[in-house]
mmCIF file with all atom_site columns, C-alpha atoms in Angstrom:
data_model
loop_
_atom_site.group_PDB
_atom_site.id
_atom_site.type_symbol
_atom_site.label_atom_id
_atom_site.label_alt_id
_atom_site.label_comp_id
_atom_site.label_asym_id
_atom_site.label_entity_id
_atom_site.label_seq_id
_atom_site.pdbx_PDB_ins_code
_atom_site.Cartn_x
_atom_site.Cartn_y
_atom_site.Cartn_z
_atom_site.occupancy
_atom_site.B_iso_or_equiv
_atom_site.pdbx_formal_charge
_atom_site.auth_seq_id
_atom_site.auth_comp_id
_atom_site.auth_asym_id
_atom_site.auth_atom_id
_atom_site.pdbx_PDB_model_num
ATOM 1   C CA . MET A 1 1   ? 84.011  -74.212 -278.624 1.00 44.00 ? 1   MET A CA 1
ATOM 2   C CA . ALA A 1 2   ? 82.548  -70.651 -280.028 1.00 56.00 ? 2   ALA A CA 1
ATOM 3   C CA . MET A 1 3   ? 83.799  -67.380 -278.870 1.00 66.00 ? 3   MET A CA 1
ATOM 4   C CA . THR A 1 4   ? 81.448  -65.363 -276.236 1.00 78.00 ? 4   THR A CA 1
ATOM 5   C CA . ASP A 1 5   ? 79.917  -61.384 -277.137 1.00 90.00 ? 5   ASP A CA 1
ATOM 6   C CA . LEU A 1 6   ? 82.629  -61.019 -274.147 1.00 84.00 ? 6   LEU A CA 1
ATOM 7   C CA . GLN A 1 7   ? 85.529  -62.544 -275.690 1.00 90.00 ? 7   GLN A CA 1
ATOM 8   C CA . ALA A 1 8   ? 85.231  -60.568 -278.705 1.00 89.00 ? 8   ALA A CA 1
ATOM 9   C CA . LEU A 1 9   ? 85.000  -57.170 -276.997 1.00 89.00 ? 9   LEU A CA 1
ATOM 10  C CA . SER A 1 10  ? 87.776  -58.660 -274.876 1.00 90.00 ? 10  SER A CA 1
ATOM 11  C CA . GLN A 1 11  ? 90.110  -59.209 -277.888 1.00 92.00 ? 11  GLN A CA 1
ATOM 12  C CA . ARG A 1 12  ? 89.350  -56.613 -279.754 1.00 92.00 ? 12  ARG A CA 1
ATOM 13  C CA . PHE A 1 13  ? 90.003  -53.730 -276.990 1.00 95.00 ? 13  PHE A CA 1
ATOM 14  C CA . ALA A 1 14  ? 93.386  -55.688 -276.376 1.00 95.00 ? 14  ALA A CA 1
ATOM 15  C CA . PRO A 1 15  ? 95.365  -54.565 -273.224 1.00 96.00 ? 15  PRO A CA 1
ATOM 16  C CA . GLN A 1 16  ? 97.894  -51.948 -273.501 1.00 97.00 ? 16  GLN A CA 1
ATOM 17  C CA . ALA A 1 17  ? 100.718 -50.687 -271.065 1.00 98.00 ? 17  ALA A CA 1
ATOM 18  C CA . VAL A 1 18  ? 102.549 -47.341 -270.609 1.00 98.00 ? 18  VAL A CA 1
ATOM 19  C CA . ASP A 1 19  ? 105.186 -46.682 -268.594 1.00 97.00 ? 19  ASP A CA 1
ATOM 20  C CA . THR A 1 20  ? 105.325 -43.576 -266.479 1.00 96.00 ? 20  THR A CA 1
ATOM 21  C CA . ALA A 1 21  ? 107.055 -42.184 -263.448 1.00 89.00 ? 21  ALA A CA 1
ATOM 22  C CA . GLY A 1 22  ? 105.332 -43.941 -261.177 1.00 91.00 ? 22  GLY A CA 1
ATOM 23  C CA . GLY A 1 23  ? 105.869 -47.256 -262.832 1.00 96.00 ? 23  GLY A CA 1
ATOM 24  C CA . ARG A 1 24  ? 103.481 -49.561 -265.081 1.00 98.00 ? 24  ARG A CA 1
ATOM 25  C CA . ILE A 1 25  ? 100.583 -48.867 -265.754 1.00 98.00 ? 25  ILE A CA 1
ATOM 26  C CA . GLY A 1 26  ? 97.882  -51.256 -268.037 1.00 98.00 ? 26  GLY A CA 1
ATOM 27  C CA . PHE A 1 27  ? 94.508  -50.300 -269.640 1.00 98.00 ? 27  PHE A CA 1
ATOM 28  C CA . ARG A 1 28  ? 92.667  -50.954 -273.068 1.00 98.00 ? 28  ARG A CA 1
ATOM 29  C CA . ARG A 1 29  ? 91.784  -47.641 -275.565 1.00 97.00 ? 29  ARG A CA 1
ATOM 30  C CA . ALA A 1 30  ? 88.486  -47.169 -277.900 1.00 96.00 ? 30  ALA A CA 1
ATOM 31  C CA . GLY A 1 31  ? 87.837  -44.377 -280.163 1.00 93.00 ? 31  GLY A CA 1
ATOM 32  C CA . PRO A 1 32  ? 88.910  -41.970 -282.908 1.00 82.00 ? 32  PRO A CA 1
ATOM 33  C CA . ARG A 1 33  ? 92.456  -40.297 -281.449 1.00 68.00 ? 33  ARG A CA 1
ATOM 34  C CA . GLN A 1 34  ? 93.524  -37.293 -283.365 1.00 55.00 ? 34  GLN A CA 1
ATOM 35  C CA . GLY A 1 35  ? 94.376  -34.595 -282.340 1.00 55.00 ? 35  GLY A CA 1
ATOM 36  C CA . PRO A 1 36  ? 91.581  -32.332 -279.795 1.00 55.00 ? 36  PRO A CA 1
ATOM 37  C CA . CYS A 1 37  ? 87.743  -34.006 -279.804 1.00 61.00 ? 37  CYS A CA 1
ATOM 38  C CA . ALA A 1 38  ? 84.956  -32.445 -279.957 1.00 69.00 ? 38  ALA A CA 1
ATOM 39  C CA . ILE A 1 39  ? 83.983  -34.775 -276.544 1.00 86.00 ? 39  ILE A CA 1
ATOM 40  C CA . GLU A 1 40  ? 86.501  -35.095 -273.925 1.00 94.00 ? 40  GLU A CA 1
ATOM 41  C CA . PRO A 1 41  ? 87.976  -38.047 -273.255 1.00 96.00 ? 41  PRO A CA 1
ATOM 42  C CA . LEU A 1 42  ? 85.611  -40.710 -270.967 1.00 98.00 ? 42  LEU A CA 1
ATOM 43  C CA . VAL A 1 43  ? 88.100  -41.861 -268.442 1.00 98.00 ? 43  VAL A CA 1
ATOM 44  C CA . LEU A 1 44  ? 87.160  -45.269 -266.554 1.00 98.00 ? 44  LEU A CA 1
ATOM 45  C CA . LEU A 1 45  ? 87.823  -46.389 -263.294 1.00 98.00 ? 45  LEU A CA 1
ATOM 46  C CA . HIS A 1 46  ? 86.778  -50.218 -261.809 1.00 98.00 ? 46  HIS A CA 1
ATOM 47  C CA . GLY A 1 47  ? 86.013  -51.124 -258.609 1.00 96.00 ? 47  GLY A CA 1
ATOM 48  C CA . ILE A 1 48  ? 87.921  -53.682 -255.944 1.00 94.00 ? 48  ILE A CA 1
ATOM 49  C CA . GLY A 1 49  ? 88.628  -57.155 -257.621 1.00 93.00 ? 49  GLY A CA 1
ATOM 50  C CA . SER A 1 50  ? 88.032  -55.894 -260.792 1.00 95.00 ? 50  SER A CA 1
ATOM 51  C CA . GLY A 1 51  ? 90.239  -54.927 -263.949 1.00 97.00 ? 51  GLY A CA 1
ATOM 52  C CA . SER A 1 52  ? 89.463  -52.909 -268.057 1.00 98.00 ? 52  SER A CA 1
ATOM 53  C CA . GLY A 1 53  ? 88.108  -55.980 -268.550 1.00 96.00 ? 53  GLY A CA 1
ATOM 54  C CA . SER A 1 54  ? 84.995  -54.328 -266.583 1.00 96.00 ? 54  SER A CA 1
ATOM 55  C CA . TRP A 1 55  ? 84.791  -51.328 -268.813 1.00 97.00 ? 55  TRP A CA 1
ATOM 56  C CA . VAL A 1 56  ? 84.703  -53.311 -272.548 1.00 96.00 ? 56  VAL A CA 1
ATOM 57  C CA . ARG A 1 57  ? 81.229  -52.201 -273.373 1.00 96.00 ? 57  ARG A CA 1
ATOM 58  C CA . GLN A 1 58  ? 81.316  -49.494 -272.706 1.00 97.00 ? 58  GLN A CA 1
ATOM 59  C CA . LEU A 1 59  ? 84.475  -48.686 -274.965 1.00 96.00 ? 59  LEU A CA 1
ATOM 60  C CA . GLU A 1 60  ? 82.377  -50.658 -277.152 1.00 95.00 ? 60  GLU A CA 1
ATOM 61  C CA . ALA A 1 61  ? 79.738  -47.864 -276.603 1.00 95.00 ? 61  ALA A CA 1
ATOM 62  C CA . PHE A 1 62  ? 81.369  -44.811 -275.755 1.00 95.00 ? 62  PHE A CA 1
ATOM 63  C CA . GLY A 1 63  ? 83.987  -45.579 -278.791 1.00 94.00 ? 63  GLY A CA 1
ATOM 64  C CA . GLU A 1 64  ? 82.221  -44.315 -281.612 1.00 90.00 ? 64  GLU A CA 1
ATOM 65  C CA . THR A 1 65  ? 82.122  -41.171 -280.883 1.00 91.00 ? 65  THR A CA 1
ATOM 66  C CA . ARG A 1 66  ? 85.544  -39.900 -278.137 1.00 94.00 ? 66  ARG A CA 1
ATOM 67  C CA . GLU A 1 67  ? 88.270  -41.727 -277.341 1.00 95.00 ? 67  GLU A CA 1
ATOM 68  C CA . VAL A 1 68  ? 87.283  -44.114 -274.142 1.00 97.00 ? 68  VAL A CA 1
ATOM 69  C CA . LEU A 1 69  ? 89.943  -45.362 -272.197 1.00 98.00 ? 69  LEU A CA 1
ATOM 70  C CA . ALA A 1 70  ? 89.753  -47.864 -268.749 1.00 98.00 ? 70  ALA A CA 1
ATOM 71  C CA . TRP A 1 71  ? 92.487  -48.356 -266.886 1.00 98.00 ? 71  TRP A CA 1
ATOM 72  C CA . ASP A 1 72  ? 93.646  -51.381 -264.349 1.00 98.00 ? 72  ASP A CA 1
ATOM 73  C CA . ALA A 1 73  ? 94.288  -49.728 -261.090 1.00 98.00 ? 73  ALA A CA 1
ATOM 74  C CA . PRO A 1 74  ? 98.057  -50.046 -259.642 1.00 97.00 ? 74  PRO A CA 1
ATOM 75  C CA . GLY A 1 75  ? 98.700  -53.763 -257.838 1.00 96.00 ? 75  GLY A CA 1
ATOM 76  C CA . TYR A 1 76  ? 95.989  -54.810 -261.263 1.00 97.00 ? 76  TYR A CA 1
ATOM 77  C CA . GLY A 1 77  ? 96.320  -56.302 -264.346 1.00 96.00 ? 77  GLY A CA 1
ATOM 78  C CA . ASP A 1 78  ? 99.551  -55.009 -266.097 1.00 94.00 ? 78  ASP A CA 1
ATOM 79  C CA . SER A 1 79  ? 99.819  -52.529 -263.775 1.00 98.00 ? 79  SER A CA 1
ATOM 80  C CA . ALA A 1 80  ? 102.289 -51.596 -260.773 1.00 97.00 ? 80  ALA A CA 1
ATOM 81  C CA . PRO A 1 81  ? 101.358 -50.645 -257.353 1.00 96.00 ? 81  PRO A CA 1
ATOM 82  C CA . VAL A 1 82  ? 101.417 -47.847 -255.580 1.00 95.00 ? 82  VAL A CA 1
ATOM 83  C CA . ALA A 1 83  ? 105.330 -47.496 -253.669 1.00 90.00 ? 83  ALA A CA 1
ATOM 84  C CA . ALA A 1 84  ? 103.059 -46.476 -250.670 1.00 91.00 ? 84  ALA A CA 1
ATOM 85  C CA . ALA A 1 85  ? 103.371 -49.257 -247.989 1.00 92.00 ? 85  ALA A CA 1
ATOM 86  C CA . ARG A 1 86  ? 100.012 -47.614 -247.267 1.00 95.00 ? 86  ARG A CA 1
ATOM 87  C CA . PRO A 1 87  ? 98.649  -46.178 -249.646 1.00 94.00 ? 87  PRO A CA 1
ATOM 88  C CA . GLN A 1 88  ? 95.577  -43.343 -249.484 1.00 96.00 ? 88  GLN A CA 1
ATOM 89  C CA . ALA A 1 89  ? 93.340  -41.956 -252.261 1.00 96.00 ? 89  ALA A CA 1
ATOM 90  C CA . ARG A 1 90  ? 95.749  -38.861 -252.948 1.00 97.00 ? 90  ARG A CA 1
ATOM 91  C CA . ASP A 1 91  ? 97.823  -42.233 -254.203 1.00 97.00 ? 91  ASP A CA 1
ATOM 92  C CA . TYR A 1 92  ? 96.156  -43.545 -257.260 1.00 97.00 ? 92  TYR A CA 1
ATOM 93  C CA . GLY A 1 93  ? 94.539  -39.849 -258.318 1.00 98.00 ? 93  GLY A CA 1
ATOM 94  C CA . GLU A 1 94  ? 98.518  -39.292 -258.650 1.00 97.00 ? 94  GLU A CA 1
ATOM 95  C CA . ARG A 1 95  ? 99.085  -42.561 -260.455 1.00 98.00 ? 95  ARG A CA 1
ATOM 96  C CA . VAL A 1 96  ? 95.927  -41.538 -262.808 1.00 98.00 ? 96  VAL A CA 1
ATOM 97  C CA . TRP A 1 97  ? 97.608  -37.802 -264.099 1.00 98.00 ? 97  TRP A CA 1
ATOM 98  C CA . ALA A 1 98  ? 100.701 -39.482 -264.113 1.00 97.00 ? 98  ALA A CA 1
ATOM 99  C CA . TRP A 1 99  ? 98.615  -42.182 -266.796 1.00 98.00 ? 99  TRP A CA 1
ATOM 100 C CA . LEU A 1 100 ? 97.419  -39.861 -268.357 1.00 97.00 ? 100 LEU A CA 1
ATOM 101 C CA . ASP A 1 101 ? 100.280 -37.470 -269.035 1.00 97.00 ? 101 ASP A CA 1
ATOM 102 C CA . ALA A 1 102 ? 101.855 -40.246 -270.281 1.00 97.00 ? 102 ALA A CA 1
ATOM 103 C CA . LEU A 1 103 ? 99.543  -40.978 -273.042 1.00 96.00 ? 103 LEU A CA 1
ATOM 104 C CA . GLY A 1 104 ? 99.513  -37.151 -274.215 1.00 94.00 ? 104 GLY A CA 1
ATOM 105 C CA . LEU A 1 105 ? 96.326  -36.501 -272.787 1.00 94.00 ? 105 LEU A CA 1
ATOM 106 C CA . ARG A 1 106 ? 96.587  -33.485 -271.373 1.00 91.00 ? 106 ARG A CA 1
ATOM 107 C CA . GLY A 1 107 ? 93.423  -31.415 -271.663 1.00 89.00 ? 107 GLY A CA 1
ATOM 108 C CA . PRO A 1 108 ? 89.676  -32.177 -269.871 1.00 96.00 ? 108 PRO A CA 1
ATOM 109 C CA . VAL A 1 109 ? 88.740  -35.582 -269.155 1.00 97.00 ? 109 VAL A CA 1
ATOM 110 C CA . THR A 1 110 ? 85.592  -36.882 -268.157 1.00 98.00 ? 110 THR A CA 1
ATOM 111 C CA . LEU A 1 111 ? 86.770  -38.826 -264.721 1.00 98.00 ? 111 LEU A CA 1
ATOM 112 C CA . ALA A 1 112 ? 83.711  -42.321 -264.154 1.00 98.00 ? 112 ALA A CA 1
ATOM 113 C CA . GLY A 1 113 ? 84.581  -43.701 -260.684 1.00 98.00 ? 113 GLY A CA 1
ATOM 114 C CA . HIS A 1 114 ? 82.862  -46.808 -260.620 1.00 98.00 ? 114 HIS A CA 1
ATOM 115 C CA . SER A 1 115 ? 83.010  -49.024 -256.167 1.00 97.00 ? 115 SER A CA 1
ATOM 116 C CA . LEU A 1 116 ? 87.573  -48.028 -254.602 1.00 96.00 ? 116 LEU A CA 1
ATOM 117 C CA . GLY A 1 117 ? 87.433  -45.981 -258.949 1.00 98.00 ? 117 GLY A CA 1
ATOM 118 C CA . ALA A 1 118 ? 85.034  -44.116 -257.651 1.00 98.00 ? 118 ALA A CA 1
ATOM 119 C CA . ILE A 1 119 ? 87.583  -42.608 -254.669 1.00 97.00 ? 119 ILE A CA 1
ATOM 120 C CA . MET A 1 120 ? 90.637  -42.791 -257.011 1.00 98.00 ? 120 MET A CA 1
ATOM 121 C CA . ALA A 1 121 ? 88.632  -39.998 -259.488 1.00 98.00 ? 121 ALA A CA 1
ATOM 122 C CA . ALA A 1 122 ? 87.446  -38.378 -256.897 1.00 98.00 ? 122 ALA A CA 1
ATOM 123 C CA . ALA A 1 123 ? 91.612  -37.744 -255.307 1.00 98.00 ? 123 ALA A CA 1
ATOM 124 C CA . ALA A 1 124 ? 92.732  -37.146 -258.852 1.00 98.00 ? 124 ALA A CA 1
ATOM 125 C CA . ALA A 1 125 ? 89.738  -34.395 -259.429 1.00 98.00 ? 125 ALA A CA 1
ATOM 126 C CA . GLY A 1 126 ? 90.943  -32.786 -256.248 1.00 98.00 ? 126 GLY A CA 1
ATOM 127 C CA . LEU A 1 127 ? 93.947  -32.717 -257.799 1.00 98.00 ? 127 LEU A CA 1
ATOM 128 C CA . GLN A 1 128 ? 94.091  -31.275 -261.149 1.00 98.00 ? 128 GLN A CA 1
ATOM 129 C CA . PRO A 1 129 ? 90.037  -29.979 -261.006 1.00 98.00 ? 129 PRO A CA 1
ATOM 130 C CA . ALA A 1 130 ? 90.951  -27.984 -263.943 1.00 98.00 ? 130 ALA A CA 1
ATOM 131 C CA . ARG A 1 131 ? 91.832  -30.959 -266.059 1.00 98.00 ? 131 ARG A CA 1
ATOM 132 C CA . VAL A 1 132 ? 88.282  -32.101 -264.863 1.00 98.00 ? 132 VAL A CA 1
ATOM 133 C CA . ALA A 1 133 ? 84.749  -31.173 -266.910 1.00 97.00 ? 133 ALA A CA 1
ATOM 134 C CA . ARG A 1 134 ? 82.424  -33.972 -265.348 1.00 97.00 ? 134 ARG A CA 1
ATOM 135 C CA . LEU A 1 135 ? 83.173  -36.874 -262.640 1.00 98.00 ? 135 LEU A CA 1
ATOM 136 C CA . VAL A 1 136 ? 81.181  -39.506 -262.980 1.00 98.00 ? 136 VAL A CA 1
ATOM 137 C CA . LEU A 1 137 ? 81.120  -41.799 -259.191 1.00 98.00 ? 137 LEU A CA 1
ATOM 138 C CA . LEU A 1 138 ? 79.328  -44.613 -259.620 1.00 97.00 ? 138 LEU A CA 1
ATOM 139 C CA . SER A 1 139 ? 78.642  -46.311 -255.742 1.00 95.00 ? 139 SER A CA 1
ATOM 140 C CA . PRO A 1 140 ? 80.877  -44.928 -254.162 1.00 93.00 ? 140 PRO A CA 1
ATOM 141 C CA . ALA A 1 141 ? 82.327  -47.225 -251.802 1.00 78.00 ? 141 ALA A CA 1
#
């Protein structure tokens, strides 16, 4: 059986994971990773019922000129859920920064969130506004 374009992209941008202070985070990565870049990294946060694989076309397109990271939100894919029994947006925002810290990304980023990911992106931006160069909210939940 022939592999589809999305299957090929999914393999090209294979899932990875990193352990953070708040627990393991699964993600996909594209683009150059060589110190400071002229364009800040693009961080993609998916919506409910989705995952990092939903961003493979963006990884392909934007990864040619910048570092692009798409996470599996806590409780999705290979990511550990947040510890709180009744998680708040802030809990997810804190995990965004714990994940980026674990990857050594402490400079400004462009945060883009879709649906529920938009709530997480907004919460993260509120927690550490100096680390956000741009905030993109796509169809906020």
